[in-house]
PDB file of C-alpha atoms in Angstrom:
ATOM      1  CA  MET C 144     -12.056 -39.778  40.406  1.00 40.00           C
ATOM      2  CA  THR C 145     -11.969 -36.262  41.786  1.00 42.00           C
ATOM      3  CA  GLU C 146     -10.903 -34.866  45.116  1.00 43.00           C
ATOM      4  CA  LEU C 147     -14.578 -34.631  46.096  1.00 45.00           C
ATOM      5  CA  ALA C 148     -14.965 -38.410  45.719  1.00 60.00           C
ATOM      6  CA  HIS C 149     -12.714 -38.976  48.726  1.00 67.00           C
ATOM      7  CA  THR C 150     -14.773 -38.878  51.912  1.00 69.00           C
ATOM      8  CA  ALA C 151     -13.468 -38.165  55.396  1.00 69.00           C
ATOM      9  CA  GLU C 152     -14.296 -41.755  56.311  1.00 76.00           C
ATOM     10  CA  ASP C 153     -12.293 -43.112  53.350  1.00 76.00           C
ATOM     11  CA  LEU C 154      -9.296 -40.940  54.178  1.00 84.00           C
ATOM     12  CA  ALA C 155      -9.193 -41.457  57.958  1.00 85.00           C
ATOM     13  CA  PRO C 156      -7.053 -44.639  57.852  1.00 87.00           C
ATOM     14  CA  LEU C 157      -4.508 -42.830  55.646  1.00 90.00           C
ATOM     15  CA  ARG C 158      -3.873 -40.287  58.402  1.00 91.00           C
ATOM     16  CA  GLU C 159      -2.491 -42.902  60.788  1.00 93.00           C
ATOM     17  CA  LYS C 160       1.011 -43.255  59.292  1.00 95.00           C
ATOM     18  CA  THR C 161       3.437 -40.859  57.689  1.00 97.00           C
ATOM     19  CA  ILE C 162       3.332 -41.044  53.885  1.00 98.00           C
ATOM     20  CA  VAL C 163       6.774 -40.693  52.302  1.00 98.00           C
ATOM     21  CA  LEU C 164       7.031 -39.746  48.630  1.00 98.00           C
ATOM     22  CA  VAL C 165      10.084 -41.013  46.744  1.00 98.00           C
ATOM     23  CA  GLY C 166      11.185 -40.806  43.121  1.00 97.00           C
ATOM     24  CA  LEU C 167      13.331 -38.933  40.635  1.00 95.00           C
ATOM     25  CA  MET C 168      13.707 -35.162  40.571  1.00 90.00           C
ATOM     26  CA  GLY C 169      10.866 -33.401  38.827  1.00 90.00           C
ATOM     27  CA  VAL C 170       8.271 -36.089  39.529  1.00 93.00           C
ATOM     28  CA  GLY C 171       6.362 -33.795  41.878  1.00 92.00           C
ATOM     29  CA  LYS C 172       7.224 -35.085  45.336  1.00 95.00           C
ATOM     30  CA  SER C 173       7.039 -31.592  46.856  1.00 94.00           C
ATOM     31  CA  SER C 174       4.297 -30.001  44.750  1.00 94.00           C
ATOM     32  CA  VAL C 175       2.029 -33.064  44.792  1.00 96.00           C
ATOM     33  CA  GLY C 176       2.990 -33.779  48.400  1.00 97.00           C
ATOM     34  CA  ARG C 177       1.750 -30.359  49.554  1.00 97.00           C
ATOM     35  CA  ARG C 178      -1.608 -30.977  47.892  1.00 97.00           C
ATOM     36  CA  LEU C 179      -1.822 -34.534  49.254  1.00 97.00           C
ATOM     37  CA  ALA C 180      -1.170 -33.210  52.757  1.00 97.00           C
ATOM     38  CA  GLY C 181      -3.909 -30.626  52.261  1.00 95.00           C
ATOM     39  CA  VAL C 182      -6.470 -33.234  51.197  1.00 95.00           C
ATOM     40  CA  LEU C 183      -5.536 -35.475  54.134  1.00 95.00           C
ATOM     41  CA  ASP C 184      -5.377 -32.531  56.547  1.00 94.00           C
ATOM     42  CA  LEU C 185      -1.851 -33.547  57.549  1.00 96.00           C
ATOM     43  CA  PRO C 186       1.290 -31.420  57.889  1.00 97.00           C
ATOM     44  CA  PHE C 187       3.681 -31.389  54.927  1.00 98.00           C
ATOM     45  CA  ARG C 188       7.439 -31.699  55.378  1.00 97.00           C
ATOM     46  CA  ASP C 189      10.194 -31.482  52.771  1.00 96.00           C
ATOM     47  CA  ALA C 190      13.272 -33.509  53.746  1.00 95.00           C
ATOM     48  CA  ASP C 191      15.655 -31.293  51.744  1.00 92.00           C
ATOM     49  CA  ASN C 192      14.399 -28.171  53.556  1.00 94.00           C
ATOM     50  CA  GLU C 193      14.702 -29.954  56.907  1.00 95.00           C
ATOM     51  CA  VAL C 194      18.271 -31.056  56.145  1.00 94.00           C
ATOM     52  CA  GLU C 195      19.210 -27.488  55.203  1.00 92.00           C
ATOM     53  CA  ALA C 196      17.633 -26.140  58.393  1.00 94.00           C
ATOM     54  CA  ALA C 197      19.424 -28.725  60.548  1.00 93.00           C
ATOM     55  CA  ALA C 198      22.792 -28.073  58.869  1.00 91.00           C
ATOM     56  CA  GLY C 199      22.404 -24.305  58.667  1.00 93.00           C
ATOM     57  CA  ARG C 200      23.510 -24.347  55.013  1.00 92.00           C
ATOM     58  CA  SER C 201      22.247 -25.314  51.571  1.00 88.00           C
ATOM     59  CA  ILE C 202      22.480 -28.828  50.189  1.00 84.00           C
ATOM     60  CA  SER C 203      24.934 -27.560  47.555  1.00 81.00           C
ATOM     61  CA  GLU C 204      27.145 -26.172  50.347  1.00 86.00           C
ATOM     62  CA  ILE C 205      26.913 -29.435  52.310  1.00 88.00           C
ATOM     63  CA  PHE C 206      28.010 -31.412  49.230  1.00 82.00           C
ATOM     64  CA  ALA C 207      30.838 -28.969  48.471  1.00 82.00           C
ATOM     65  CA  GLU C 208      32.137 -28.663  52.040  1.00 89.00           C
ATOM     66  CA  LEU C 209      31.495 -32.108  53.524  1.00 88.00           C
ATOM     67  CA  GLY C 210      30.837 -34.454  50.581  1.00 84.00           C
ATOM     68  CA  GLU C 211      27.942 -36.695  49.624  1.00 82.00           C
ATOM     69  CA  SER C 212      28.634 -39.291  52.317  1.00 86.00           C
ATOM     70  CA  ALA C 213      28.260 -36.708  55.098  1.00 88.00           C
ATOM     71  CA  PHE C 214      25.144 -35.328  53.414  1.00 89.00           C
ATOM     72  CA  ARG C 215      23.525 -38.790  53.190  1.00 89.00           C
ATOM     73  CA  ASP C 216      24.346 -39.485  56.834  1.00 91.00           C
ATOM     74  CA  GLY C 217      22.758 -36.203  57.910  1.00 92.00           C
ATOM     75  CA  GLU C 218      19.799 -36.795  55.609  1.00 93.00           C
ATOM     76  CA  ARG C 219      19.196 -40.227  57.181  1.00 94.00           C
ATOM     77  CA  ARG C 220      19.304 -38.746  60.699  1.00 95.00           C
ATOM     78  CA  VAL C 221      16.895 -35.942  59.778  1.00 96.00           C
ATOM     79  CA  ILE C 222      14.466 -38.356  58.084  1.00 97.00           C
ATOM     80  CA  GLY C 223      14.668 -40.649  61.122  1.00 96.00           C
ATOM     81  CA  ARG C 224      13.760 -37.727  63.381  1.00 97.00           C
ATOM     82  CA  LEU C 225      10.872 -36.735  61.114  1.00 97.00           C
ATOM     83  CA  LEU C 226       9.543 -40.304  61.102  1.00 97.00           C
ATOM     84  CA  ASP C 227       9.329 -40.188  64.910  1.00 97.00           C
ATOM     85  CA  GLU C 228       6.938 -37.223  64.672  1.00 97.00           C
ATOM     86  CA  PRO C 229       3.141 -37.560  64.339  1.00 97.00           C
ATOM     87  CA  PRO C 230       1.861 -38.578  60.880  1.00 97.00           C
ATOM     88  CA  HIS C 231       2.538 -36.191  58.019  1.00 98.00           C
ATOM     89  CA  VAL C 232       3.339 -36.231  54.300  1.00 98.00           C
ATOM     90  CA  LEU C 233       7.095 -36.210  53.675  1.00 98.00           C
ATOM     91  CA  ALA C 234       8.751 -35.426  50.346  1.00 97.00           C
ATOM     92  CA  THR C 235      12.283 -36.809  50.148  1.00 97.00           C
ATOM     93  CA  GLY C 236      15.179 -35.798  47.947  1.00 91.00           C
ATOM     94  CA  GLY C 237      15.696 -38.011  44.910  1.00 90.00           C
ATOM     95  CA  GLY C 238      18.654 -39.883  46.407  1.00 91.00           C
ATOM     96  CA  ALA C 239      17.350 -40.423  49.948  1.00 94.00           C
ATOM     97  CA  PHE C 240      15.522 -43.706  49.301  1.00 97.00           C
ATOM     98  CA  VAL C 241      18.557 -45.097  47.460  1.00 95.00           C
ATOM     99  CA  ASN C 242      20.445 -45.257  50.789  1.00 94.00           C
ATOM    100  CA  PRO C 243      19.697 -48.757  52.205  1.00 95.00           C
ATOM    101  CA  GLU C 244      19.533 -47.548  55.825  1.00 93.00           C
ATOM    102  CA  THR C 245      17.213 -44.667  54.979  1.00 95.00           C
ATOM    103  CA  ARG C 246      15.035 -46.925  52.815  1.00 97.00           C
ATOM    104  CA  ALA C 247      14.704 -49.508  55.614  1.00 96.00           C
ATOM    105  CA  LEU C 248      13.827 -46.786  58.127  1.00 96.00           C
ATOM    106  CA  ILE C 249      11.143 -45.343  55.843  1.00 97.00           C
ATOM    107  CA  ASN C 250       9.615 -48.744  55.033  1.00 96.00           C
ATOM    108  CA  GLU C 251       9.572 -49.667  58.727  1.00 96.00           C
ATOM    109  CA  LYS C 252       8.034 -46.475  60.116  1.00 96.00           C
ATOM    110  CA  ALA C 253       5.962 -45.079  57.240  1.00 97.00           C
ATOM    111  CA  VAL C 254       4.235 -45.873  53.970  1.00 97.00           C
ATOM    112  CA  SER C 255       6.565 -45.296  51.025  1.00 98.00           C
ATOM    113  CA  VAL C 256       5.082 -44.170  47.701  1.00 98.00           C
ATOM    114  CA  TRP C 257       7.158 -44.218  44.510  1.00 98.00           C
ATOM    115  CA  LEU C 258       5.977 -41.524  42.121  1.00 97.00           C
ATOM    116  CA  LYS C 259       6.975 -42.577  38.605  1.00 96.00           C
ATOM    117  CA  ALA C 260       6.934 -40.604  35.354  1.00 94.00           C
ATOM    118  CA  ASP C 261       8.559 -40.816  31.939  1.00 93.00           C
ATOM    119  CA  VAL C 262      12.109 -39.471  31.735  1.00 93.00           C
ATOM    120  CA  GLU C 263      11.204 -37.106  28.874  1.00 92.00           C
ATOM    121  CA  LEU C 264       8.470 -35.483  30.988  1.00 92.00           C
ATOM    122  CA  LEU C 265      10.818 -35.162  33.974  1.00 91.00           C
ATOM    123  CA  ALA C 266      13.485 -33.623  31.733  1.00 88.00           C
ATOM    124  CA  ARG C 267      11.026 -30.977  30.507  1.00 88.00           C
ATOM    125  CA  ARG C 268      10.072 -30.161  34.099  1.00 87.00           C
ATOM    126  CA  VAL C 269      13.597 -29.889  35.497  1.00 83.00           C
ATOM    127  CA  SER C 270      14.729 -27.804  32.505  1.00 75.00           C
ATOM    128  CA  ARG C 271      12.289 -25.031  33.474  1.00 71.00           C
ATOM    129  CA  LYS C 272      14.428 -23.966  36.451  1.00 66.00           C
ATOM    130  CA  ASP C 273      18.153 -23.768  37.099  1.00 62.00           C
ATOM    131  CA  ASN C 274      17.998 -25.098  40.670  1.00 57.00           C
ATOM    132  CA  ARG C 275      19.030 -28.712  40.017  1.00 62.00           C
ATOM    133  CA  PRO C 276      22.814 -29.090  40.405  1.00 60.00           C
ATOM    134  CA  LEU C 277      22.852 -32.578  38.882  1.00 63.00           C
ATOM    135  CA  VAL C 278      21.491 -31.331  35.552  1.00 64.00           C
ATOM    136  CA  ARG C 279      23.072 -27.877  35.383  1.00 67.00           C
ATOM    137  CA  GLY C 280      24.982 -27.608  32.099  1.00 71.00           C
ATOM    138  CA  ARG C 281      24.116 -31.170  31.107  1.00 80.00           C
ATOM    139  CA  ASP C 282      21.474 -32.893  28.984  1.00 84.00           C
ATOM    140  CA  PRO C 283      18.572 -33.526  31.405  1.00 85.00           C
ATOM    141  CA  VAL C 284      17.336 -36.585  29.463  1.00 90.00           C
ATOM    142  CA  GLN C 285      20.775 -38.205  29.719  1.00 92.00           C
ATOM    143  CA  VAL C 286      21.139 -37.353  33.430  1.00 90.00           C
ATOM    144  CA  LEU C 287      17.652 -38.587  34.309  1.00 91.00           C
ATOM    145  CA  THR C 288      18.076 -41.755  32.226  1.00 94.00           C
ATOM    146  CA  GLU C 289      21.293 -42.546  34.126  1.00 94.00           C
ATOM    147  CA  LEU C 290      19.641 -41.767  37.472  1.00 93.00           C
ATOM    148  CA  ALA C 291      16.644 -43.946  36.598  1.00 95.00           C
ATOM    149  CA  LEU C 292      18.930 -46.885  35.771  1.00 96.00           C
ATOM    150  CA  THR C 293      20.731 -46.660  39.091  1.00 96.00           C
ATOM    151  CA  ARG C 294      17.868 -45.540  41.360  1.00 96.00           C
ATOM    152  CA  ASN C 295      14.793 -47.368  40.056  1.00 97.00           C
ATOM    153  CA  PRO C 296      15.763 -50.706  41.675  1.00 97.00           C
ATOM    154  CA  ALA C 297      15.756 -48.951  45.072  1.00 97.00           C
ATOM    155  CA  TYR C 298      12.555 -47.039  44.316  1.00 97.00           C
ATOM    156  CA  ALA C 299      10.945 -50.365  43.373  1.00 97.00           C
ATOM    157  CA  GLU C 300      11.210 -51.330  47.061  1.00 97.00           C
ATOM    158  CA  ALA C 301       8.627 -48.679  47.913  1.00 97.00           C
ATOM    159  CA  GLN C 302       5.419 -50.168  49.258  1.00 97.00           C
ATOM    160  CA  VAL C 303       3.135 -48.318  46.810  1.00 97.00           C
ATOM    161  CA  HIS C 304       3.867 -47.423  43.163  1.00 97.00           C
ATOM    162  CA  VAL C 305       1.978 -44.629  41.372  1.00 97.00           C
ATOM    163  CA  GLN C 306       2.496 -43.742  37.717  1.00 94.00           C
ATOM    164  CA  THR C 307       2.010 -40.028  37.129  1.00 92.00           C
ATOM    165  CA  GLY C 308       1.886 -38.114  33.892  1.00 86.00           C
ATOM    166  CA  ASP C 309       1.609 -34.630  32.487  1.00 88.00           C
ATOM    167  CA  THR C 310      -1.638 -33.928  34.321  1.00 87.00           C
ATOM    168  CA  PRO C 311      -2.779 -31.480  37.001  1.00 87.00           C
ATOM    169  CA  HIS C 312      -1.350 -32.169  40.455  1.00 90.00           C
ATOM    170  CA  MET C 313      -4.743 -33.189  41.821  1.00 92.00           C
ATOM    171  CA  VAL C 314      -4.906 -36.062  39.316  1.00 94.00           C
ATOM    172  CA  ALA C 315      -1.678 -37.391  40.853  1.00 94.00           C
ATOM    173  CA  VAL C 316      -3.093 -36.834  44.361  1.00 96.00           C
ATOM    174  CA  ASP C 317      -6.194 -38.848  43.439  1.00 94.00           C
ATOM    175  CA  ALA C 318      -4.022 -41.645  42.022  1.00 95.00           C
ATOM    176  CA  ILE C 319      -1.967 -41.711  45.242  1.00 96.00           C
ATOM    177  CA  LEU C 320      -5.072 -41.808  47.442  1.00 95.00           C
ATOM    178  CA  THR C 321      -6.570 -44.631  45.365  1.00 93.00           C
ATOM    179  CA  ALA C 322      -3.332 -46.623  45.509  1.00 95.00           C
ATOM    180  CA  LEU C 323      -2.947 -46.071  49.253  1.00 94.00           C
ATOM    181  CA  ARG C 324      -6.493 -47.202  49.977  1.00 90.00           C
ATOM    182  CA  ALA C 325      -5.856 -50.374  47.950  1.00 88.00           C
ATOM    183  CA  HIS C 326      -2.619 -51.189  49.777  1.00 83.00           C
ATOM    184  CA  PRO C 327      -2.721 -52.988  53.153  1.00 71.00           C
ATOM    185  CA  THR C 328       0.438 -51.301  54.548  1.00 58.00           C
ATOM    186  CA  ALA C 329      -1.260 -47.931  54.315  1.00 50.00           C
ATOM    187  CA  GLU C 330      -3.740 -48.775  57.038  1.00 49.00           C
TER     188      GLU C 330
END
């Protein structure tokens, strides 16, 4: 199915609730999310960018100065604020949906979509840049395998699951749109 196969009539119900993308780093939450928002003619928001703007510092600085607990608390508050805004596509950080309070908030106020991909593919993607503190100086396959073991049970509580692969972003967007249209919580 191509982007052109999605009609305005088909997509209209998907514009009624915020769509929140969750999953491991490198799965494409931000890059695919921007394209999904474009197809749906909705605003795109990136939770990590919003947290940084609210805190006036980078996520790395927040972790270093205040610790992960303070970061997760701030992240939950920012996501809660974003979920009170009109519908949009929201990309979350990899750990956001693991927090039970944040996960409950997302599942109550939005449609959660777990983007899944093989660890080896994610490792190749995250190795291309040096902007991922969790994998800096470490084996990305090992880090992502450990993260998948601990985070996948939380991600599995997402309302919609979409397997992605090493394909163009629009293929993932089409898969998300198809899955959303087939899922009753999306309308």
